[in-house]
Coordinates of C-alpha atoms in Angstrom, one line a residue:
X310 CA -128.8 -30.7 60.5
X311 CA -127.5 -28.7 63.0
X312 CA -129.6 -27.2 66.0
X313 CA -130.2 -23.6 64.9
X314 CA -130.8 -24.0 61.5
X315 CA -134.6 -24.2 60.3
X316 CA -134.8 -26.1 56.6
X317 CA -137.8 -26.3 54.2
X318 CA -139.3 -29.8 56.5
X319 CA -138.6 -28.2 59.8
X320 CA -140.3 -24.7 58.9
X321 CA -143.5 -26.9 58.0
X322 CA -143.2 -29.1 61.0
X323 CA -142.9 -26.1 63.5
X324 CA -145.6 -24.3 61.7
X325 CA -148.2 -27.0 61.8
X326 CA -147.4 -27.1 65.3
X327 CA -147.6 -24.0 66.6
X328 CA -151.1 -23.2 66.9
X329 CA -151.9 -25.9 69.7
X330 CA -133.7 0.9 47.8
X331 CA -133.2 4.5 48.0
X332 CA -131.5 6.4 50.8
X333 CA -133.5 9.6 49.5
X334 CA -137.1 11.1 49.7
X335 CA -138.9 9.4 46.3
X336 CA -140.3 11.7 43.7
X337 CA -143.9 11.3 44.4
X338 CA -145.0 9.2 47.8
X339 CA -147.9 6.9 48.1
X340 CA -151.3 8.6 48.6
X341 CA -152.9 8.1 51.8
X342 CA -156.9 7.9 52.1
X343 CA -158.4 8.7 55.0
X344 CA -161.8 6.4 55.4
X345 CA -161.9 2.5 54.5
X346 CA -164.3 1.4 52.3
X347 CA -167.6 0.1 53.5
X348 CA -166.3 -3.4 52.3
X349 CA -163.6 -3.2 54.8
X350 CA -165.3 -1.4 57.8
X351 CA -168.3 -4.3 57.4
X352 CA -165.2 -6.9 58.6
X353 CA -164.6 -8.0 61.9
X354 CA -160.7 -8.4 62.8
X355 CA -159.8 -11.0 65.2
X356 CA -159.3 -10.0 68.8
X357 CA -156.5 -11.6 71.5
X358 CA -156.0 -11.1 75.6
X359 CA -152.6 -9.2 76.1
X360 CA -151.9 -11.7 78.6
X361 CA -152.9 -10.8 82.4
X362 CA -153.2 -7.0 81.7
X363 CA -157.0 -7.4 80.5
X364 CA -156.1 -5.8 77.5
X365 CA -158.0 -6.9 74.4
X366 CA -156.5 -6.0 71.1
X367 CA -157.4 -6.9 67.5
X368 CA -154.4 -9.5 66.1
X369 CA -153.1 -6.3 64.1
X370 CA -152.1 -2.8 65.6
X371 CA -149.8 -0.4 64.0
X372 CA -146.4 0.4 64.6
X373 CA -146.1 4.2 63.9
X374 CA -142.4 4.9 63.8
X375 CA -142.2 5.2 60.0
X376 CA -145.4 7.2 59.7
X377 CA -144.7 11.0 59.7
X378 CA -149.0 11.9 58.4
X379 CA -151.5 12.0 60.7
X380 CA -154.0 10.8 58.2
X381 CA -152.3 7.0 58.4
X382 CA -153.2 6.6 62.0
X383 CA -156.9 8.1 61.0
X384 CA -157.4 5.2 58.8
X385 CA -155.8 2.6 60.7
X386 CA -158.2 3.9 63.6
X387 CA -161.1 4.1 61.4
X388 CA -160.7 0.7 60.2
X389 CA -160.3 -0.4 64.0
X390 CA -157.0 -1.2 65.3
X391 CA -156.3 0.6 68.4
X392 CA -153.3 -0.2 69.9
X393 CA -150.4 2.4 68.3
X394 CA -146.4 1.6 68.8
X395 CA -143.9 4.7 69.1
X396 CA -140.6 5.1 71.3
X397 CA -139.3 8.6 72.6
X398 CA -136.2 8.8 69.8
X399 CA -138.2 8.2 66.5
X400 CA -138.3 10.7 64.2
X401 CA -136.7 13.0 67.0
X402 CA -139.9 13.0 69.2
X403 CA -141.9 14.0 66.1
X404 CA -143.6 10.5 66.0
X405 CA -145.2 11.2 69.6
X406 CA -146.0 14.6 68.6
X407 CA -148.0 13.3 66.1
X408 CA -149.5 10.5 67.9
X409 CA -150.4 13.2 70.5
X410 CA -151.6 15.6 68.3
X411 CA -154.4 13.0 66.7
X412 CA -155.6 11.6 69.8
X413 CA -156.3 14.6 71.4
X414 CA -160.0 14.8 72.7
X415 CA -161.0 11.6 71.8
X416 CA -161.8 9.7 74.9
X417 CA -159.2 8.1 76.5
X418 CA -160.6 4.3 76.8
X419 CA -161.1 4.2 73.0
X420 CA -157.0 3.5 72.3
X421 CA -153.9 1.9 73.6
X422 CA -150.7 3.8 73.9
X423 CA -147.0 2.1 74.2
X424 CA -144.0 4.3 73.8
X425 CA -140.2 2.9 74.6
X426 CA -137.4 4.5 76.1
X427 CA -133.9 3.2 75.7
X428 CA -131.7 2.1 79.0
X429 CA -128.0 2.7 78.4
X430 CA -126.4 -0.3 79.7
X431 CA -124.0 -0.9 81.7
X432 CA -126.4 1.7 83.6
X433 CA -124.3 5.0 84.3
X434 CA -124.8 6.6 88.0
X435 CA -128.0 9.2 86.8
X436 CA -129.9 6.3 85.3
X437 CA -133.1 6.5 87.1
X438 CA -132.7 10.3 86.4
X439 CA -132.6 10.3 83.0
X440 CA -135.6 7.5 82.4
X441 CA -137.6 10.0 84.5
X442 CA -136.8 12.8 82.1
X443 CA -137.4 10.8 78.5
X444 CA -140.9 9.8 80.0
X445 CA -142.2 12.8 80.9
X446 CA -141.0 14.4 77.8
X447 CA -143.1 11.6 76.4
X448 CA -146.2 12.2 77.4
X449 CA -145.5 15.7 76.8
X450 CA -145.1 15.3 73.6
X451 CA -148.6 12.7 73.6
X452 CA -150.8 15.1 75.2
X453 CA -151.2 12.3 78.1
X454 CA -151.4 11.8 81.6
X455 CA -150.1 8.2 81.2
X456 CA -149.2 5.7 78.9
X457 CA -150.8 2.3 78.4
X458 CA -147.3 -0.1 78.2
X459 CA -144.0 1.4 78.8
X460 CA -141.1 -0.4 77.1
X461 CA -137.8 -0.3 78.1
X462 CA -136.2 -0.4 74.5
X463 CA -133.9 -2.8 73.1
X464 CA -132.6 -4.9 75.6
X465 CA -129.5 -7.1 74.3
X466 CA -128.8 -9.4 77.4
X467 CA -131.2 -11.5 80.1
X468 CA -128.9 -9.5 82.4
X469 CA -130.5 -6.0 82.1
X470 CA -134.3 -8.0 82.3
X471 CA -133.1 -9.2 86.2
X472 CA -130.9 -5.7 86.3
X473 CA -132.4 -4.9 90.0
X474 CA -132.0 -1.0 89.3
X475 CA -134.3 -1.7 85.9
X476 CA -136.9 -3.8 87.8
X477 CA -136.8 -1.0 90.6
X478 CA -137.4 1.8 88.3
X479 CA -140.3 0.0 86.2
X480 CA -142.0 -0.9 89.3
X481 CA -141.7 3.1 90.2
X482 CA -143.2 4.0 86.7
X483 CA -146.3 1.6 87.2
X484 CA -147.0 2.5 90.8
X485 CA -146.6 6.1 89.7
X486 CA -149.6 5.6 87.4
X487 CA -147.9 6.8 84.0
X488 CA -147.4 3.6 82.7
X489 CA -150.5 1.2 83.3
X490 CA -148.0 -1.9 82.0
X491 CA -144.5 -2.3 82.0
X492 CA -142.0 -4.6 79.6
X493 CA -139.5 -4.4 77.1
X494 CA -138.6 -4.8 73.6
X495 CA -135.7 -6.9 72.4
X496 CA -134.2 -8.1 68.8
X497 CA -131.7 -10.7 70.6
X498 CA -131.3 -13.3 72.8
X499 CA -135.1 -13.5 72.5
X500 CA -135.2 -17.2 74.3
X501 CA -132.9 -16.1 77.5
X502 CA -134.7 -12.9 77.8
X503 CA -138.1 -14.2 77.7
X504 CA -137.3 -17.0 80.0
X505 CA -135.3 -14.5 82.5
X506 CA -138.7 -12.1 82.4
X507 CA -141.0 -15.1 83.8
X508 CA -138.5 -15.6 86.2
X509 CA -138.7 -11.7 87.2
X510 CA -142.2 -11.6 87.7
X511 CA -143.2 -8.1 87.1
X512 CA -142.9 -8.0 83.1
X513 CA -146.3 -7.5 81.8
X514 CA -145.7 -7.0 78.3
X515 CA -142.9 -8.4 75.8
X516 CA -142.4 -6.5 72.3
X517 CA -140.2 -9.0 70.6
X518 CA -139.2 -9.6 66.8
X519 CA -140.8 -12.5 65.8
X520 CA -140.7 -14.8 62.0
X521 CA -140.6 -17.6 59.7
X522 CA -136.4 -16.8 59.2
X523 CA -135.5 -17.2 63.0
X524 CA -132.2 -19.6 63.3
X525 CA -133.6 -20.6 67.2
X526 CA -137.1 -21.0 66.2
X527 CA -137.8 -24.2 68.1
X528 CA -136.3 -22.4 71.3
X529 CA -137.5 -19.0 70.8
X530 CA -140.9 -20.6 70.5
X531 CA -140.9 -22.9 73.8
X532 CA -139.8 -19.7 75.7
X533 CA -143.0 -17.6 73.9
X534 CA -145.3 -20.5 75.0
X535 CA -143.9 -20.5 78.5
X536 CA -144.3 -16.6 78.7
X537 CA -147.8 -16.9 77.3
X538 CA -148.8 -19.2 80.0
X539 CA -147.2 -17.1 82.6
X540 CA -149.7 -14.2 81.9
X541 CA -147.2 -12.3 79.6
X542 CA -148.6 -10.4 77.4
X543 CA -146.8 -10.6 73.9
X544 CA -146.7 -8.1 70.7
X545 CA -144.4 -9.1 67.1
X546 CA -142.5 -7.1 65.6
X547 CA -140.0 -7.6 62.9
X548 CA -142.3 -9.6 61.3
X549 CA -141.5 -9.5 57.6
X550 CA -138.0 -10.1 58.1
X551 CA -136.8 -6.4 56.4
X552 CA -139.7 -6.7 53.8
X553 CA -137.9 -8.0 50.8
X554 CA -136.9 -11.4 50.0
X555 CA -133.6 -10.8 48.9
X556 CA -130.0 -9.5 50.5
X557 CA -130.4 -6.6 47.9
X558 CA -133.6 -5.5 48.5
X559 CA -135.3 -5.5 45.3
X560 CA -137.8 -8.2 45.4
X561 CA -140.6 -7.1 48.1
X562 CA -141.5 -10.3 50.3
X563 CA -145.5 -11.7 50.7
X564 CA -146.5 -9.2 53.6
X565 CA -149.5 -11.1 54.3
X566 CA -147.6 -14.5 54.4
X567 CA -145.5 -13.4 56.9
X568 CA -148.5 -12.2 59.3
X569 CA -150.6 -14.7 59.0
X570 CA -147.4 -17.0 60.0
X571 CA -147.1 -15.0 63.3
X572 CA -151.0 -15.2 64.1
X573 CA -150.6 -19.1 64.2
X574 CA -148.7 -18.8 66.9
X575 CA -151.9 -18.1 69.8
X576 CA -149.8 -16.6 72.5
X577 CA -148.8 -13.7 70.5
X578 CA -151.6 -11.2 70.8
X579 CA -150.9 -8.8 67.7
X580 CA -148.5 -7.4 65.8
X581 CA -147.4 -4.4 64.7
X582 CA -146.4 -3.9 61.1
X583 CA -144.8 -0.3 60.7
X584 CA -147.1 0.7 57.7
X585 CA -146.8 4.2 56.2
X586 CA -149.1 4.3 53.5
X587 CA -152.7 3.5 52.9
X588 CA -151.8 0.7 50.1
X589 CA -149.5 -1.1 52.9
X590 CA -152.0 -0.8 55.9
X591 CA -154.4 -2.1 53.1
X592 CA -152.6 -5.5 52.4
X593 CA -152.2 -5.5 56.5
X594 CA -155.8 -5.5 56.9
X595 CA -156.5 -8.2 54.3
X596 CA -154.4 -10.3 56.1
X597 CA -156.4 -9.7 59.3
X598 CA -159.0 -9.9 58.0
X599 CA -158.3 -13.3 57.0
X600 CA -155.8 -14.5 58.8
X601 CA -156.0 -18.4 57.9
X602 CA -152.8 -19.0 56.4
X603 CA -152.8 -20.9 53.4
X604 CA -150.5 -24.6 52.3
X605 CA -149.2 -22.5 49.6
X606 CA -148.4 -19.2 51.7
X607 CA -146.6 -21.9 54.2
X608 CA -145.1 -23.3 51.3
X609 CA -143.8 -20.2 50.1
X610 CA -142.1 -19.2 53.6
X611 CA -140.5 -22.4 53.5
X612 CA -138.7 -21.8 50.6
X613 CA -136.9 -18.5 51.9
X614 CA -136.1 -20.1 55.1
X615 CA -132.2 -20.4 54.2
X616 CA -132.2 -17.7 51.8
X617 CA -130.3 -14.6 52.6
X618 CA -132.6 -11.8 53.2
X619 CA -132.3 -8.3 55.0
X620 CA -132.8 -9.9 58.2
X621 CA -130.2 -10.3 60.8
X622 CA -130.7 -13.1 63.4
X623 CA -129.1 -10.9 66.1
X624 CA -127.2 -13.6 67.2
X625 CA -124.2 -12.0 67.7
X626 CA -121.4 -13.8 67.1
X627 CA -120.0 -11.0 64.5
X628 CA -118.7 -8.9 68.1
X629 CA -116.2 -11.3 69.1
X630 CA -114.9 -10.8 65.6
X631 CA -114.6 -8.0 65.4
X632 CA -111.1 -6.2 66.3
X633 CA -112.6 -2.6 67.1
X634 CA -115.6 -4.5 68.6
X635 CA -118.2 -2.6 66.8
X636 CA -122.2 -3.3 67.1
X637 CA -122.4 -4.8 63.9
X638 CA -125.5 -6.7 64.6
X639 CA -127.1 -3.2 65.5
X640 CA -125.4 -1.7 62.2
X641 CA -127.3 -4.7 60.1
X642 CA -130.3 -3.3 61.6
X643 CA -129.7 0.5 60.8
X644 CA -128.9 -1.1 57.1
X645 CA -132.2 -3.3 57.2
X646 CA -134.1 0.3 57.6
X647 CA -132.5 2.0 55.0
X648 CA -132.4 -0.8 52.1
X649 CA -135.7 -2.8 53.0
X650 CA -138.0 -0.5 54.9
X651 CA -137.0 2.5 52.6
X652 CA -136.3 4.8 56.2
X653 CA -133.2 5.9 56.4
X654 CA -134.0 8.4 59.1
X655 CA -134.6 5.5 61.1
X656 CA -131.5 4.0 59.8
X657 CA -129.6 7.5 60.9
X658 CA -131.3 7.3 64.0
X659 CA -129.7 4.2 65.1
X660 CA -126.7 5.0 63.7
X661 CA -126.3 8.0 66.1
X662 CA -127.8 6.0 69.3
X663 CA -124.6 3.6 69.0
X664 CA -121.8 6.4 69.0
X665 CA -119.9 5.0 66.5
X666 CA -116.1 6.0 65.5
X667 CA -115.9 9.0 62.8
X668 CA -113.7 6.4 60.6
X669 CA -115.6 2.6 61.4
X670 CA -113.3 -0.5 60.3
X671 CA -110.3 1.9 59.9
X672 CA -107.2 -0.2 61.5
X673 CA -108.8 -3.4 59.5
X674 CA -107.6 -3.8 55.6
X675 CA -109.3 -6.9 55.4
X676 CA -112.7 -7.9 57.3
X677 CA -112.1 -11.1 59.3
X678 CA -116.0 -11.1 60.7
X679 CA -117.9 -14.4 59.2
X680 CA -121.3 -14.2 59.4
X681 CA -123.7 -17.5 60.0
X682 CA -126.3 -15.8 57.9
X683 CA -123.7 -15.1 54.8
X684 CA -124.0 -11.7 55.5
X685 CA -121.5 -9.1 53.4
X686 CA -120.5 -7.6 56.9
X687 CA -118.2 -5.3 55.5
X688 CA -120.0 -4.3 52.2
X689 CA -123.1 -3.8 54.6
X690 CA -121.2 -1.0 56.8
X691 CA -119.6 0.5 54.2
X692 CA -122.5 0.9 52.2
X693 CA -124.9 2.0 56.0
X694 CA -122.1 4.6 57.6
X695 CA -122.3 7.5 55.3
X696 CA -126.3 7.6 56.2
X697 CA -124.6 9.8 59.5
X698 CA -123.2 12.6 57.2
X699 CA -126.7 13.1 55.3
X700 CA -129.1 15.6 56.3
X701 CA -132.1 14.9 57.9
X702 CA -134.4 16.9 55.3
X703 CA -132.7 14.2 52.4
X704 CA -133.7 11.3 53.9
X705 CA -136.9 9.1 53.0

């Protein structure tokens, strides 16, 4: 077996060890209630330490890019998470907006805040500039002094984590009082970029994407341990690997498999599962609410380990590929959005963040990028790139 791939007796191994569609707006959306039922409320949802920041959060929290109604976060709230995930680009600020807009006058202790901001890197000559400029727009835009974790968003490299100029400016933002916590998000490299942040010192906070599927589990998992241990406070994302089983999206995966398999592992504090509905923030709170998982919910992770899904592994090994040296690992993502997370805007949104050619893959005839995963590289950004060309107002 070689070293980065996970089969069905390895997934069960590493578990049991741990612990010590549619491009358009649907015809009718899911209906949102406002106030859990009694049954729910009377539950008590585990709580973790967000490593050395003195944070305590409840093991699930809500990531609120894909939710554009305010009464979503009122019934995640009233059913007690409090810790609520944006970044200064989603929905074109209107996420924050929002965020800021429900939070107003309720008292500031009662919730925890991280937003993201993303570092162009190399970083050009106005870098600490521009970082300036996004944050204040964001808490603009939340109706807030501060924030409670600033992210830098979506580092690629363990090179921009010990970028002096990125420590610098972090440092700046905390001692400026408008970030209590700093860190950073990440989709690859997870391993080197968690072991470079220990060796930085200063990261409070990791947002990292985190499940059952991972190629480098065994090594992404010592590094998580080693952060944990450190004081690093760390938050999952990505944790239902694109949310269907399948490469084409049509078979929707076991949502509260996949948690509970991230709340085995104790150093991760909570998750953040991008709900957008009352029916999905419904299964996430079953989950928490009993977040035991099962022989046969392992046993069912098991046998998808190997199996194509949406989920890229963000290794990147497509680049060197790849004669016009696109970001196809950030394409698969944009594509992940749009065919399993049913959010295209999202999907547009990263499109447009990577400044991509108007004509992609036009001096190749033939594809010569193999992916690891099996991935259709070339069906996948044929079928992703037109997303750039549709309006806003027709995306889901």
């Amino acid at each position: 077996m070689k070293k980065n791939q996970v089969n069905r007796r390895t997934f069960l191994k590493l578990s049991a060890t741990t612990v010590a569609g549619s491009l358009f707006i649907p015809g009718a959306s899911a209906s949102i209630t406002e106030k859990m039922s009694e049954k729910e409320n009377d539950k008590t949802i585990p709580e973790r330490m967000l490593g050395r920041t003195g944070i305590r959060l409840s093991i699930l929290s809500m990531g609120v890019m894909r939710a554009d109604n305010s009464n979503v976060v009122r019934a995640a709230y009233n059913s007690g998470l409090i810790h609520f995930d944006t970044a200064h680009g989603y929905q074109n600020g209107k996420n924050e907006e929002m965020l800021g807009s429900f939070f107003k006058g309720k008292p500031r202790d009662k919730y925890v805040i991280a937003t993201k901001v993303k570092f162009d890197y190399p970083l050009q000559d106005n870098f600490e500039k521009e970082v300036e400029e996004k944050l204040e727009t964001s808490l603009k835009r939340l109706q807030m002094d501060y924030v409670d974790i600033f992210y830098a968003h979506a580092f690629d490299q363990p090179e921009e984590v010990r970028d002096p100029r990125i420590i610098e400016k972090l440092k700046q933002i905390k001692d400026s009082g408008k970030a209590k916590y700093i860190g950073f998000s990440t989709h690859a490299h997870k391993p080197e970029q968690i072991h470079a942040a220990v060796d930085a010192g200063i990261y409070d906070v990791i947002l990292l994407s985190y499940n059952f599927k991972l190629q480098n589990l065994q090594e992404t998992e010592e590094a998580i341990k080693r952060a944990g241990e450190a004081g690093i406070g760390l938050v999952a994302m990505k944790t239902m690997t694109g949310g269907t089983e399948d490469a084409e999206g049509k078979k929707k995966i076991n949502a509260q498999a996949c948690l509970k398999w991230v709340w085995n592992n104790k150093y991760i504090t909570t998750i953040i599962p991008g709900f957008s509905n009352y029916d999905e923030l419904e299964e996430c709170l079953a989950a928490a609410h009993n977040p035991g998982i099962t022989a046969a919910e392992e046993e069912y992770l098991a046998a998808l380990c190997n199996k194509e899904s949406l989920f890229c592994q963000q290794c990147g090994k497509c680049r060197t590929q790849c004669p016009e040296k696109l970001p196809i690992p950030d394409m698969m993502r944009a594509y992940m959005y749009a065919y399993g997370y049913k959010y295209s805007r999202l999907s547009k949104e990263t499109l447009q963040e990577l400044d991509l050619p108007d004509e992609v893959c036009a001096s190749c005839k033939i594809c010569k990028v193999t992916c690891p995963s099996g991935f259709n590289v070339a069906g996948k950004i044929a079928a992703i790139t037109p997303v750039r060309d549709i309006p806003y107002e027709l995306l889901s």
